[in-house]
Amino acid sequence: MGITSAAKVAAPILALASLVVAATISVATAEPPPTAPPDGSTGCETGLVPRNARAGDDVCVSRELARLTAQQNENPAANKEPNGGAYGPDTCKPGFVWREAFDGDTICVTPEIRAENLAANAAAASNRADAPQPTPDGAPQPTPDGAPQPTPDGAPQPTPDGTPPPAEPAAERTVVFEITGSGTVYSIDMDPSGTSVGENTAVPFSRTIKIGPDVSLLTVVAVNKTGTQGCRITLDGEVVAQQPPGDAAFCTFAIP
């Protein structure tokens, strides 16, 4: 076989070898595809989703509250007086109040739904997936070798196994919910007690409850029937929230 014939036979073999080498290099250097963010990019704690009461509303709420919010947004005129009233076209029918998911939110809902939205607003920062988890004041910080740091004089000392002793239970606190003014109401709702007072309850009204350290939000709201009402919340003898009798008897306080 001459040189020319040998070259003709070798050329396809060399070309095939080049393709195999190129493919091998491509496979070896290919980067894996990016993975999706583990939290689904909602930014909320597990089980919560953005409320979307309006564009840009990323307050994290339960899926049920988000579903109700979407339904309410689809029919913003629902539960409003057809002929207007004291607040013009934004006047709610008896038994309904403004949602107040944000300033200027006049969609009419039940007092319970408004209380849920206000509670979500108060907890907006802590319900984010990226919220920092603070260490309780005074808790011993672990050292690199795993041993607890020395505690201040008089503070509880760690047990032999390295775990701090259980903290003493915090004392109960006293809360007084009040509806001030005069007349009667359709309802009075209080949280955290979860109790509700029915129609034709006379004002002034007062109820005292005890709460534990797990309670972070206090709310009382009355739906006016006759007269004018205000509200007041007292915590351990100190007034922490109040509204004079007038437009709306709604008081709330986030315990720091």
mmCIF file of C-alpha atoms in Angstrom:
data_model
loop_
_atom_site.group_PDB
_atom_site.id
_atom_site.type_symbol
_atom_site.label_atom_id
_atom_site.label_comp_id
_atom_site.label_asym_id
_atom_site.label_seq_id
_atom_site.Cartn_x
_atom_site.Cartn_y
_atom_site.Cartn_z
ATOM 1 C CA MET A 1 0.000 0.000 0.000
ATOM 2 C CA GLY A 2 1.435 3.376 -0.947
ATOM 3 C CA ILE A 3 1.638 6.446 1.259
ATOM 4 C CA THR A 4 -1.411 8.023 -0.409
ATOM 5 C CA SER A 5 -3.598 4.940 0.189
ATOM 6 C CA ALA A 6 -2.449 4.676 3.822
ATOM 7 C CA ALA A 7 -3.310 8.312 4.410
ATOM 8 C CA LYS A 8 -6.806 7.771 2.990
ATOM 9 C CA VAL A 9 -7.407 4.861 5.382
ATOM 10 C CA ALA A 10 -5.955 6.648 8.434
ATOM 11 C CA ALA A 11 -7.836 9.932 7.962
ATOM 12 C CA PRO A 12 -11.294 8.668 9.073
ATOM 13 C CA ILE A 13 -9.757 6.858 12.036
ATOM 14 C CA LEU A 14 -7.978 9.998 13.209
ATOM 15 C CA ALA A 15 -11.145 12.070 12.796
ATOM 16 C CA LEU A 16 -13.183 9.590 14.884
ATOM 17 C CA ALA A 17 -10.511 9.571 17.593
ATOM 18 C CA SER A 18 -10.601 13.381 17.735
ATOM 19 C CA LEU A 19 -14.388 13.338 18.273
ATOM 20 C CA VAL A 20 -14.084 10.788 21.088
ATOM 21 C CA VAL A 21 -11.395 12.845 22.846
ATOM 22 C CA ALA A 22 -13.413 16.068 22.485
ATOM 23 C CA ALA A 23 -16.551 14.439 23.891
ATOM 24 C CA THR A 24 -14.581 13.047 26.835
ATOM 25 C CA ILE A 25 -13.154 16.477 27.652
ATOM 26 C CA SER A 26 -16.623 18.087 27.360
ATOM 27 C CA VAL A 27 -18.190 15.581 29.766
ATOM 28 C CA ALA A 28 -15.326 15.900 32.238
ATOM 29 C CA THR A 29 -15.494 19.711 32.370
ATOM 30 C CA ALA A 30 -19.272 20.207 32.260
ATOM 31 C CA GLU A 31 -20.623 22.003 35.361
ATOM 32 C CA PRO A 32 -23.675 20.635 37.179
ATOM 33 C CA PRO A 33 -26.894 22.643 36.706
ATOM 34 C CA PRO A 34 -27.757 25.094 39.484
ATOM 35 C CA THR A 35 -30.228 23.878 42.079
ATOM 36 C CA ALA A 36 -33.343 25.767 43.163
ATOM 37 C CA PRO A 37 -33.320 27.665 46.480
ATOM 38 C CA PRO A 38 -34.394 25.304 49.277
ATOM 39 C CA ASP A 39 -37.070 27.679 50.600
ATOM 40 C CA GLY A 40 -38.936 28.098 47.312
ATOM 41 C CA SER A 41 -37.904 31.774 47.239
ATOM 42 C CA THR A 42 -40.931 32.854 49.310
ATOM 43 C CA GLY A 43 -38.708 34.177 52.075
ATOM 44 C CA CYS A 44 -41.151 32.833 54.681
ATOM 45 C CA GLU A 45 -40.787 30.303 57.461
ATOM 46 C CA THR A 46 -41.896 26.763 56.615
ATOM 47 C CA GLY A 47 -45.678 26.557 56.282
ATOM 48 C CA LEU A 48 -46.143 30.298 55.677
ATOM 49 C CA VAL A 49 -46.572 32.222 52.415
ATOM 50 C CA PRO A 50 -46.651 35.916 51.415
ATOM 51 C CA ARG A 51 -50.044 37.517 52.088
ATOM 52 C CA ASN A 52 -50.183 39.683 48.905
ATOM 53 C CA ALA A 53 -52.864 42.029 50.244
ATOM 54 C CA ARG A 54 -51.403 44.438 47.663
ATOM 55 C CA ALA A 55 -48.447 44.483 45.296
ATOM 56 C CA GLY A 56 -45.232 44.036 47.256
ATOM 57 C CA ASP A 57 -46.951 42.771 50.425
ATOM 58 C CA ASP A 58 -44.559 40.037 51.588
ATOM 59 C CA VAL A 59 -45.863 39.680 55.160
ATOM 60 C CA CYS A 60 -45.797 35.933 55.879
ATOM 61 C CA VAL A 61 -49.128 34.366 56.854
ATOM 62 C CA SER A 62 -50.822 30.978 56.871
ATOM 63 C CA ARG A 63 -51.938 29.556 53.537
ATOM 64 C CA GLU A 64 -55.569 29.889 54.668
ATOM 65 C CA LEU A 65 -55.229 33.614 55.430
ATOM 66 C CA ALA A 66 -53.464 34.167 52.094
ATOM 67 C CA ARG A 67 -56.325 32.356 50.330
ATOM 68 C CA LEU A 68 -58.944 34.491 52.109
ATOM 69 C CA THR A 69 -56.972 37.649 51.284
ATOM 70 C CA ALA A 70 -56.986 36.763 47.569
ATOM 71 C CA GLN A 71 -60.760 36.186 47.677
ATOM 72 C CA GLN A 72 -61.317 39.521 49.432
ATOM 73 C CA ASN A 73 -59.167 41.358 46.884
ATOM 74 C CA GLU A 74 -61.256 39.921 44.036
ATOM 75 C CA ASN A 75 -64.401 41.586 45.423
ATOM 76 C CA PRO A 76 -63.342 44.718 47.363
ATOM 77 C CA ALA A 77 -66.915 46.064 47.495
ATOM 78 C CA ALA A 78 -68.178 43.075 49.487
ATOM 79 C CA ASN A 79 -69.636 43.769 52.960
ATOM 80 C CA LYS A 80 -69.887 47.524 52.293
ATOM 81 C CA GLU A 81 -73.021 49.640 52.610
ATOM 82 C CA PRO A 82 -74.425 49.979 49.069
ATOM 83 C CA ASN A 83 -75.559 53.557 49.741
ATOM 84 C CA GLY A 84 -72.459 54.628 51.644
ATOM 85 C CA GLY A 85 -72.446 56.052 55.152
ATOM 86 C CA ALA A 86 -70.215 57.824 57.651
ATOM 87 C CA TYR A 87 -67.091 56.888 55.650
ATOM 88 C CA GLY A 88 -68.617 57.351 52.205
ATOM 89 C CA PRO A 89 -68.330 54.369 49.849
ATOM 90 C CA ASP A 90 -65.872 52.712 52.270
ATOM 91 C CA THR A 91 -68.474 52.349 55.047
ATOM 92 C CA CYS A 92 -68.764 48.730 56.197
ATOM 93 C CA LYS A 93 -72.021 46.961 56.937
ATOM 94 C CA PRO A 94 -72.797 46.302 60.631
ATOM 95 C CA GLY A 95 -70.599 43.545 62.021
ATOM 96 C CA PHE A 96 -67.707 44.239 59.634
ATOM 97 C CA VAL A 97 -64.572 46.373 59.978
ATOM 98 C CA TRP A 98 -61.742 47.527 57.735
ATOM 99 C CA ARG A 99 -59.125 44.840 57.138
ATOM 100 C CA GLU A 100 -56.151 47.194 57.715
ATOM 101 C CA ALA A 101 -53.544 44.796 56.328
ATOM 102 C CA PHE A 102 -51.780 48.045 55.323
ATOM 103 C CA ASP A 103 -52.414 51.775 55.754
ATOM 104 C CA GLY A 104 -55.501 52.714 53.743
ATOM 105 C CA ASP A 105 -56.803 49.125 53.427
ATOM 106 C CA THR A 106 -60.606 49.580 53.580
ATOM 107 C CA ILE A 107 -61.749 46.110 52.492
ATOM 108 C CA CYS A 108 -64.483 45.076 54.943
ATOM 109 C CA VAL A 109 -63.953 41.839 56.896
ATOM 110 C CA THR A 110 -64.944 40.346 60.244
ATOM 111 C CA PRO A 111 -63.147 41.595 63.372
ATOM 112 C CA GLU A 112 -61.430 38.209 63.656
ATOM 113 C CA ILE A 113 -59.874 38.543 60.186
ATOM 114 C CA ARG A 114 -58.661 42.064 60.966
ATOM 115 C CA ALA A 115 -57.104 40.831 64.214
ATOM 116 C CA GLU A 116 -55.287 38.071 62.258
ATOM 117 C CA ASN A 117 -53.875 40.629 59.814
ATOM 118 C CA LEU A 118 -52.724 42.977 62.558
ATOM 119 C CA ALA A 119 -51.087 40.074 64.378
ATOM 120 C CA ALA A 120 -49.315 39.074 61.143
ATOM 121 C CA ASN A 121 -48.080 42.651 60.705
ATOM 122 C CA ALA A 122 -46.710 42.669 64.256
ATOM 123 C CA ALA A 123 -44.876 39.368 63.649
ATOM 124 C CA ALA A 124 -43.719 40.228 60.111
ATOM 125 C CA ALA A 125 -39.994 40.257 60.910
ATOM 126 C CA SER A 126 -39.929 37.068 62.993
ATOM 127 C CA ASN A 127 -41.895 35.078 60.381
ATOM 128 C CA ARG A 128 -39.229 35.602 57.714
ATOM 129 C CA ALA A 129 -37.009 32.614 56.933
ATOM 130 C CA ASP A 130 -33.920 34.812 57.198
ATOM 131 C CA ALA A 131 -34.869 36.318 60.572
ATOM 132 C CA PRO A 132 -31.972 36.233 63.057
ATOM 133 C CA GLN A 133 -32.518 33.967 66.036
ATOM 134 C CA PRO A 134 -31.470 35.935 69.118
ATOM 135 C CA THR A 135 -29.861 34.174 72.052
ATOM 136 C CA PRO A 136 -31.811 34.710 75.295
ATOM 137 C CA ASP A 137 -30.192 37.316 77.511
ATOM 138 C CA GLY A 138 -27.912 35.704 80.042
ATOM 139 C CA ALA A 139 -27.750 32.293 78.351
ATOM 140 C CA PRO A 140 -24.242 30.785 78.485
ATOM 141 C CA GLN A 141 -22.449 30.776 75.154
ATOM 142 C CA PRO A 142 -20.540 27.605 74.184
ATOM 143 C CA THR A 143 -16.775 27.914 73.922
ATOM 144 C CA PRO A 144 -14.856 26.272 71.053
ATOM 145 C CA ASP A 145 -14.295 23.127 73.132
ATOM 146 C CA GLY A 146 -18.016 22.870 73.887
ATOM 147 C CA ALA A 147 -17.788 23.910 77.548
ATOM 148 C CA PRO A 148 -20.078 26.731 78.714
ATOM 149 C CA GLN A 149 -18.530 30.096 79.471
ATOM 150 C CA PRO A 150 -18.362 31.238 83.087
ATOM 151 C CA THR A 151 -21.641 32.748 84.256
ATOM 152 C CA PRO A 152 -21.937 35.995 86.234
ATOM 153 C CA ASP A 153 -21.857 35.821 90.015
ATOM 154 C CA GLY A 154 -25.149 34.535 91.321
ATOM 155 C CA ALA A 155 -26.291 33.132 87.976
ATOM 156 C CA PRO A 156 -27.311 29.457 87.718
ATOM 157 C CA GLN A 157 -24.297 27.268 86.994
ATOM 158 C CA PRO A 158 -24.314 24.583 84.290
ATOM 159 C CA THR A 159 -24.988 21.018 85.312
ATOM 160 C CA PRO A 160 -22.136 18.429 85.152
ATOM 161 C CA ASP A 161 -23.150 17.323 81.660
ATOM 162 C CA GLY A 162 -22.659 20.856 80.344
ATOM 163 C CA THR A 163 -26.330 21.805 79.930
ATOM 164 C CA PRO A 164 -27.698 24.821 81.815
ATOM 165 C CA PRO A 165 -30.271 24.104 84.528
ATOM 166 C CA PRO A 166 -33.928 24.637 83.620
ATOM 167 C CA ALA A 167 -35.074 28.210 84.035
ATOM 168 C CA GLU A 168 -37.639 29.016 86.656
ATOM 169 C CA PRO A 169 -41.111 29.528 85.157
ATOM 170 C CA ALA A 170 -41.922 33.177 84.535
ATOM 171 C CA ALA A 171 -44.638 34.691 86.672
ATOM 172 C CA GLU A 172 -48.063 35.234 85.148
ATOM 173 C CA ARG A 173 -49.019 38.736 84.079
ATOM 174 C CA THR A 174 -52.371 40.475 84.453
ATOM 175 C CA VAL A 175 -54.189 41.952 81.458
ATOM 176 C CA VAL A 176 -57.348 44.062 81.616
ATOM 177 C CA PHE A 177 -59.340 44.502 78.381
ATOM 178 C CA GLU A 178 -61.805 47.418 78.431
ATOM 179 C CA ILE A 179 -64.369 48.884 76.048
ATOM 180 C CA THR A 180 -65.068 52.454 77.125
ATOM 181 C CA GLY A 181 -67.773 54.934 76.167
ATOM 182 C CA SER A 182 -71.498 54.245 76.044
ATOM 183 C CA GLY A 183 -74.202 52.348 74.167
ATOM 184 C CA THR A 184 -74.180 48.738 72.986
ATOM 185 C CA VAL A 185 -72.084 46.626 70.620
ATOM 186 C CA TYR A 186 -72.607 43.794 68.154
ATOM 187 C CA SER A 187 -69.570 41.973 69.517
ATOM 188 C CA ILE A 188 -66.376 42.279 71.564
ATOM 189 C CA ASP A 189 -63.413 40.065 70.667
ATOM 190 C CA MET A 190 -60.331 39.586 72.831
ATOM 191 C CA ASP A 191 -57.035 37.890 72.141
ATOM 192 C CA PRO A 192 -55.201 35.867 73.463
ATOM 193 C CA SER A 193 -58.191 34.653 75.483
ATOM 194 C CA GLY A 194 -60.047 33.926 72.235
ATOM 195 C CA THR A 195 -63.328 34.876 73.864
ATOM 196 C CA SER A 196 -66.113 36.850 72.238
ATOM 197 C CA VAL A 197 -68.989 38.785 73.817
ATOM 198 C CA GLY A 198 -72.286 38.765 71.954
ATOM 199 C CA GLU A 199 -74.698 41.318 70.555
ATOM 200 C CA ASN A 200 -76.301 44.021 72.753
ATOM 201 C CA THR A 201 -73.531 43.910 75.361
ATOM 202 C CA ALA A 202 -73.641 47.197 77.264
ATOM 203 C CA VAL A 203 -70.657 49.529 77.472
ATOM 204 C CA PRO A 204 -68.520 50.216 79.517
ATOM 205 C CA PHE A 205 -67.178 46.660 79.587
ATOM 206 C CA SER A 206 -64.136 45.151 81.336
ATOM 207 C CA ARG A 207 -62.527 41.711 81.543
ATOM 208 C CA THR A 208 -59.362 40.607 83.378
ATOM 209 C CA ILE A 209 -57.227 37.624 82.317
ATOM 210 C CA LYS A 210 -53.866 36.090 83.235
ATOM 211 C CA ILE A 211 -51.228 35.415 80.559
ATOM 212 C CA GLY A 212 -47.966 33.491 80.470
ATOM 213 C CA PRO A 213 -44.588 34.327 78.885
ATOM 214 C CA ASP A 214 -45.627 32.735 75.573
ATOM 215 C CA VAL A 215 -48.100 35.545 74.795
ATOM 216 C CA SER A 216 -46.692 38.313 72.582
ATOM 217 C CA LEU A 217 -49.761 40.183 71.281
ATOM 218 C CA LEU A 218 -52.813 41.641 73.033
ATOM 219 C CA THR A 219 -55.919 42.721 71.088
ATOM 220 C CA VAL A 220 -59.435 43.900 71.903
ATOM 221 C CA VAL A 221 -61.975 45.108 69.333
ATOM 222 C CA ALA A 222 -65.656 46.048 69.538
ATOM 223 C CA VAL A 223 -68.143 46.412 66.685
ATOM 224 C CA ASN A 224 -70.415 49.379 67.387
ATOM 225 C CA LYS A 225 -74.199 49.073 67.475
ATOM 226 C CA THR A 226 -75.363 52.147 69.410
ATOM 227 C CA GLY A 227 -73.544 55.020 71.102
ATOM 228 C CA THR A 228 -69.802 55.521 70.789
ATOM 229 C CA GLN A 229 -67.019 53.295 72.081
ATOM 230 C CA GLY A 230 -63.307 53.364 72.711
ATOM 231 C CA CYS A 231 -60.931 50.798 74.179
ATOM 232 C CA ARG A 232 -58.067 50.328 76.599
ATOM 233 C CA ILE A 233 -55.537 47.573 77.407
ATOM 234 C CA THR A 234 -53.771 47.518 80.784
ATOM 235 C CA LEU A 235 -50.786 45.219 81.419
ATOM 236 C CA ASP A 236 -49.705 44.723 85.041
ATOM 237 C CA GLY A 237 -51.392 47.980 86.027
ATOM 238 C CA GLU A 238 -49.906 50.047 83.179
ATOM 239 C CA VAL A 239 -52.010 51.322 80.268
ATOM 240 C CA VAL A 240 -50.241 50.096 77.120
ATOM 241 C CA ALA A 241 -52.865 50.872 74.438
ATOM 242 C CA GLN A 242 -56.027 52.961 74.270
ATOM 243 C CA GLN A 243 -58.393 54.690 71.864
ATOM 244 C CA PRO A 244 -60.910 57.348 72.983
ATOM 245 C CA PRO A 245 -64.593 56.818 72.120
ATOM 246 C CA GLY A 246 -65.075 57.699 68.482
ATOM 247 C CA ASP A 247 -64.418 56.128 65.105
ATOM 248 C CA ALA A 248 -63.238 52.606 65.991
ATOM 249 C CA ALA A 249 -62.846 50.682 69.243
ATOM 250 C CA PHE A 250 -59.732 48.700 68.326
ATOM 251 C CA CYS A 251 -56.660 48.388 70.562
ATOM 252 C CA THR A 252 -53.594 46.196 70.127
ATOM 253 C CA PHE A 253 -50.212 45.928 71.855
ATOM 254 C CA ALA A 254 -47.151 43.851 70.966
ATOM 255 C CA ILE A 255 -45.374 42.773 74.149
ATOM 256 C CA PRO A 256 -41.627 43.452 73.723
#
